[in-house]
Amino acid sequence: MLVLLGAPGAGKGTQAHVLARHFGLPRVATGDLFRGAARDGSPLGLAARGYMERGELVPDEITVEMLLERLDAPDAERGAILDGFPRTRAQAEALDRALAERGTVVDAALLVDVPTGELLQRLTGRWLCGAVGHTYHETAYPPRVPGICDIDGSALIQRDDDRPEIVKARLEKQLGALADVVEHYRAAGVLQAVDGRRPIASVTNDLLDAIEPIPYWRTSP
Ligand code: AP5
């Protein structure tokens, strides 16, 4: 199991899509699961929506249960790329326990490290494809055709929580918990940090280099 860590806007989603394609594994993103549930109007989605609109983390009990249910789906049997989970120490410990029951572990926790000062402009300029969430940025990484996803041709949208006032709340309220999760994986000896300010393809290469020594994730012969 690979875990992608980083502040809001650090590039977790961008890299998780690439790694998922590279390894032929599902990308499991708790933010996407919450947004899907909110669109469906399910009780879980309605419960999560208020927290997301305030830039707060959704409570651990709800989040862990939803994530573990998703990991039980057949497509995640061989593993997954986790994007946006765990976000608290309690979530990281719950994941460790659940994986131990399944006879597996977090092989690497990959921290995409970006200074806080860069995150506001990354998020307020972000556009996502409506189909699966491929990411673009209006100046740094624009699509070839304005408003259309290069990869699947779907229309690009902006997220409600990318409004500047909500982005500021997300950064204020979530960075402390991220530091705890980073410490959890540093203590476990599986933390790998890469410089998330480099171009997207360079960040991907750095992540693949970090994973390469782990037997299951080795891609070269
Ligand atoms: P979630 O959807 O997970 O949002 P997030 O963590 O805030 O992260 P983002 O998706 O906003 O950013 P990202 O790091 O994926 O960056 P991206 O690749 O898009 O969570 C939303 C909410 O759900 C949370 O606030 C919380 O309420 C709730 N939630 C979710 N999971 C939870 C959990 N486990 N526990 C509790 N609550 C939870 O890139 C951003 C922009 O930068 C894009 O425009 C991109 O083009 C650009 N970019 C990417 N890489 C680069 C680069 N190398 N150089 C320049 N620009 C780049």
mmCIF file of C-alpha atoms in Angstrom, residues 59-211:
data_model
loop_
_atom_site.group_PDB
_atom_site.id
_atom_site.type_symbol
_atom_site.label_atom_id
_atom_site.label_comp_id
_atom_site.label_asym_id
_atom_site.label_seq_id
_atom_site.Cartn_x
_atom_site.Cartn_y
_atom_site.Cartn_z
ATOM 1 C CA PRO A 59 -14.310 13.104 12.077
ATOM 2 C CA ASP A 60 -12.091 10.027 12.165
ATOM 3 C CA GLU A 61 -14.882 7.466 12.839
ATOM 4 C CA ILE A 62 -16.776 8.399 9.664
ATOM 5 C CA THR A 63 -13.645 8.656 7.544
ATOM 6 C CA VAL A 64 -12.004 5.397 8.658
ATOM 7 C CA GLU A 65 -15.168 3.339 8.163
ATOM 8 C CA MET A 66 -15.723 4.727 4.659
ATOM 9 C CA LEU A 67 -12.078 4.180 3.656
ATOM 10 C CA LEU A 68 -11.875 0.600 4.942
ATOM 11 C CA GLU A 69 -15.098 -0.295 3.145
ATOM 12 C CA ARG A 70 -13.570 1.041 -0.089
ATOM 13 C CA LEU A 71 -10.382 -1.000 0.467
ATOM 14 C CA ASP A 72 -12.504 -4.158 0.670
ATOM 15 C CA ALA A 73 -13.611 -3.705 -2.964
ATOM 16 C CA PRO A 74 -12.124 -6.321 -5.342
ATOM 17 C CA ASP A 75 -10.105 -3.764 -7.351
ATOM 18 C CA ALA A 76 -8.073 -2.898 -4.217
ATOM 19 C CA GLU A 77 -7.138 -6.510 -3.456
ATOM 20 C CA ARG A 78 -3.573 -6.062 -4.807
ATOM 21 C CA GLY A 79 -3.160 -2.665 -3.101
ATOM 22 C CA ALA A 80 -4.023 0.956 -3.739
ATOM 23 C CA ILE A 81 -2.634 4.460 -3.945
ATOM 24 C CA LEU A 82 -4.137 6.337 -0.999
ATOM 25 C CA ASP A 83 -4.637 10.054 -1.688
ATOM 26 C CA GLY A 84 -5.652 12.222 1.275
ATOM 27 C CA PHE A 85 -5.800 9.417 3.833
ATOM 28 C CA PRO A 86 -4.630 9.166 6.581
ATOM 29 C CA ARG A 87 -4.921 12.793 7.729
ATOM 30 C CA THR A 88 -4.650 12.282 11.515
ATOM 31 C CA ARG A 89 -2.551 10.058 13.748
ATOM 32 C CA ALA A 90 -5.701 8.123 14.751
ATOM 33 C CA GLN A 91 -6.453 7.429 11.054
ATOM 34 C CA ALA A 92 -2.855 6.276 10.494
ATOM 35 C CA GLU A 93 -3.086 3.890 13.460
ATOM 36 C CA ALA A 94 -6.470 2.565 12.295
ATOM 37 C CA LEU A 95 -4.990 1.935 8.834
ATOM 38 C CA ASP A 96 -2.002 0.087 10.317
ATOM 39 C CA ARG A 97 -4.350 -2.175 12.315
ATOM 40 C CA ALA A 98 -6.644 -2.858 9.355
ATOM 41 C CA LEU A 99 -3.739 -3.658 7.031
ATOM 42 C CA ALA A 100 -2.157 -5.962 9.642
ATOM 43 C CA GLU A 101 -5.448 -7.923 9.745
ATOM 44 C CA ARG A 102 -5.177 -8.282 5.953
ATOM 45 C CA GLY A 103 -1.504 -9.365 6.207
ATOM 46 C CA THR A 104 -0.100 -6.244 4.596
ATOM 47 C CA VAL A 105 1.471 -2.875 5.489
ATOM 48 C CA VAL A 106 2.021 0.696 4.319
ATOM 49 C CA ASP A 107 5.122 0.155 2.161
ATOM 50 C CA ALA A 108 5.875 3.858 1.784
ATOM 51 C CA ALA A 109 4.377 7.154 2.901
ATOM 52 C CA LEU A 110 5.285 9.669 0.210
ATOM 53 C CA LEU A 111 5.299 13.284 1.363
ATOM 54 C CA VAL A 112 4.918 15.844 -1.443
ATOM 55 C CA ASP A 113 6.475 18.817 0.277
ATOM 56 C CA VAL A 114 5.471 22.361 -0.785
ATOM 57 C CA PRO A 115 5.904 25.576 1.261
ATOM 58 C CA THR A 116 2.605 26.884 2.659
ATOM 59 C CA GLY A 117 3.039 30.198 0.801
ATOM 60 C CA GLU A 118 2.586 28.483 -2.587
ATOM 61 C CA LEU A 119 -0.582 26.565 -1.763
ATOM 62 C CA LEU A 120 -3.161 29.360 -1.986
ATOM 63 C CA GLN A 121 -2.378 30.201 -5.619
ATOM 64 C CA ARG A 122 -2.222 26.512 -6.553
ATOM 65 C CA LEU A 123 -5.708 25.842 -5.191
ATOM 66 C CA THR A 124 -7.479 29.011 -6.288
ATOM 67 C CA GLY A 125 -6.144 28.461 -9.858
ATOM 68 C CA ARG A 126 -7.002 24.754 -9.975
ATOM 69 C CA TRP A 127 -9.387 23.182 -12.491
ATOM 70 C CA LEU A 128 -10.409 19.508 -12.391
ATOM 71 C CA CYS A 129 -12.054 17.266 -14.935
ATOM 72 C CA GLY A 130 -15.609 16.404 -14.009
ATOM 73 C CA ALA A 131 -15.135 12.714 -14.906
ATOM 74 C CA VAL A 132 -12.340 11.493 -12.611
ATOM 75 C CA GLY A 133 -10.587 14.612 -11.322
ATOM 76 C CA HIS A 134 -7.492 14.977 -13.545
ATOM 77 C CA THR A 135 -5.904 18.256 -12.411
ATOM 78 C CA TYR A 136 -4.942 21.448 -14.240
ATOM 79 C CA HIS A 137 -3.858 24.924 -13.221
ATOM 80 C CA GLU A 138 -4.957 28.042 -15.066
ATOM 81 C CA THR A 139 -1.402 29.368 -15.490
ATOM 82 C CA ALA A 140 1.092 26.630 -14.486
ATOM 83 C CA TYR A 141 -0.587 23.611 -16.162
ATOM 84 C CA PRO A 142 -3.421 24.770 -18.454
ATOM 85 C CA PRO A 143 -5.296 22.203 -20.589
ATOM 86 C CA ARG A 144 -4.572 22.164 -24.354
ATOM 87 C CA VAL A 145 -8.175 23.275 -25.052
ATOM 88 C CA PRO A 146 -9.571 25.710 -22.447
ATOM 89 C CA GLY A 147 -12.223 24.092 -20.244
ATOM 90 C CA ILE A 148 -11.644 20.523 -21.575
ATOM 91 C CA CYS A 149 -9.670 17.655 -19.999
ATOM 92 C CA ASP A 150 -6.708 16.587 -22.184
ATOM 93 C CA ILE A 151 -7.037 12.976 -21.023
ATOM 94 C CA ASP A 152 -10.753 12.159 -21.238
ATOM 95 C CA GLY A 153 -12.366 15.180 -22.942
ATOM 96 C CA SER A 154 -14.735 15.952 -20.062
ATOM 97 C CA ALA A 155 -15.596 19.519 -18.984
ATOM 98 C CA LEU A 156 -13.360 21.125 -16.334
ATOM 99 C CA ILE A 157 -14.869 22.360 -13.072
ATOM 100 C CA GLN A 158 -13.703 24.194 -9.941
ATOM 101 C CA ARG A 159 -14.198 22.878 -6.400
ATOM 102 C CA ASP A 160 -16.384 24.825 -3.949
ATOM 103 C CA ASP A 161 -13.706 24.549 -1.266
ATOM 104 C CA ASP A 162 -11.091 26.190 -3.524
ATOM 105 C CA ARG A 163 -12.558 29.629 -2.801
ATOM 106 C CA PRO A 164 -9.812 31.714 -1.105
ATOM 107 C CA GLU A 165 -11.574 31.977 2.269
ATOM 108 C CA ILE A 166 -12.082 28.182 2.484
ATOM 109 C CA VAL A 167 -8.535 27.460 1.286
ATOM 110 C CA LYS A 168 -7.206 29.672 4.109
ATOM 111 C CA ALA A 169 -9.342 27.756 6.635
ATOM 112 C CA ARG A 170 -8.158 24.388 5.253
ATOM 113 C CA LEU A 171 -4.522 25.434 5.640
ATOM 114 C CA GLU A 172 -5.036 26.855 9.126
ATOM 115 C CA LYS A 173 -7.001 23.867 10.421
ATOM 116 C CA GLN A 174 -5.269 20.902 8.772
ATOM 117 C CA LEU A 175 -1.503 21.449 8.779
ATOM 118 C CA GLY A 176 -1.047 20.472 12.459
ATOM 119 C CA ALA A 177 -2.617 17.061 11.902
ATOM 120 C CA LEU A 178 -0.468 16.529 8.789
ATOM 121 C CA ALA A 179 2.663 17.057 10.915
ATOM 122 C CA ASP A 180 1.465 14.296 13.299
ATOM 123 C CA VAL A 181 0.931 11.868 10.410
ATOM 124 C CA VAL A 182 4.367 12.662 8.982
ATOM 125 C CA GLU A 183 5.898 11.908 12.387
ATOM 126 C CA HIS A 184 3.944 8.632 12.602
ATOM 127 C CA TYR A 185 5.461 7.390 9.333
ATOM 128 C CA ARG A 186 8.914 8.804 10.078
ATOM 129 C CA ALA A 187 8.921 6.770 13.313
ATOM 130 C CA ALA A 188 7.806 3.678 11.353
ATOM 131 C CA GLY A 189 10.757 4.170 8.955
ATOM 132 C CA VAL A 190 8.633 4.380 5.784
ATOM 133 C CA LEU A 191 8.519 8.156 5.191
ATOM 134 C CA GLN A 192 9.943 9.445 1.891
ATOM 135 C CA ALA A 193 9.803 13.204 1.218
ATOM 136 C CA VAL A 194 10.123 14.752 -2.237
ATOM 137 C CA ASP A 195 10.322 18.400 -3.278
ATOM 138 C CA GLY A 196 6.832 19.221 -4.585
ATOM 139 C CA ARG A 197 7.965 22.564 -6.070
ATOM 140 C CA ARG A 198 9.617 20.814 -9.004
ATOM 141 C CA PRO A 199 7.706 20.328 -12.289
ATOM 142 C CA ILE A 200 5.022 17.612 -12.165
ATOM 143 C CA ALA A 201 7.036 15.068 -14.225
ATOM 144 C CA SER A 202 10.128 15.600 -12.032
ATOM 145 C CA VAL A 203 8.070 15.046 -8.868
ATOM 146 C CA THR A 204 6.746 11.799 -10.403
ATOM 147 C CA ASN A 205 10.295 10.639 -11.174
ATOM 148 C CA ASP A 206 11.407 11.452 -7.630
ATOM 149 C CA LEU A 207 8.487 9.461 -6.218
ATOM 150 C CA LEU A 208 9.244 6.468 -8.459
ATOM 151 C CA ASP A 209 12.919 6.630 -7.443
ATOM 152 C CA ALA A 210 11.868 6.629 -3.786
ATOM 153 C CA ILE A 211 9.670 3.544 -4.302
#
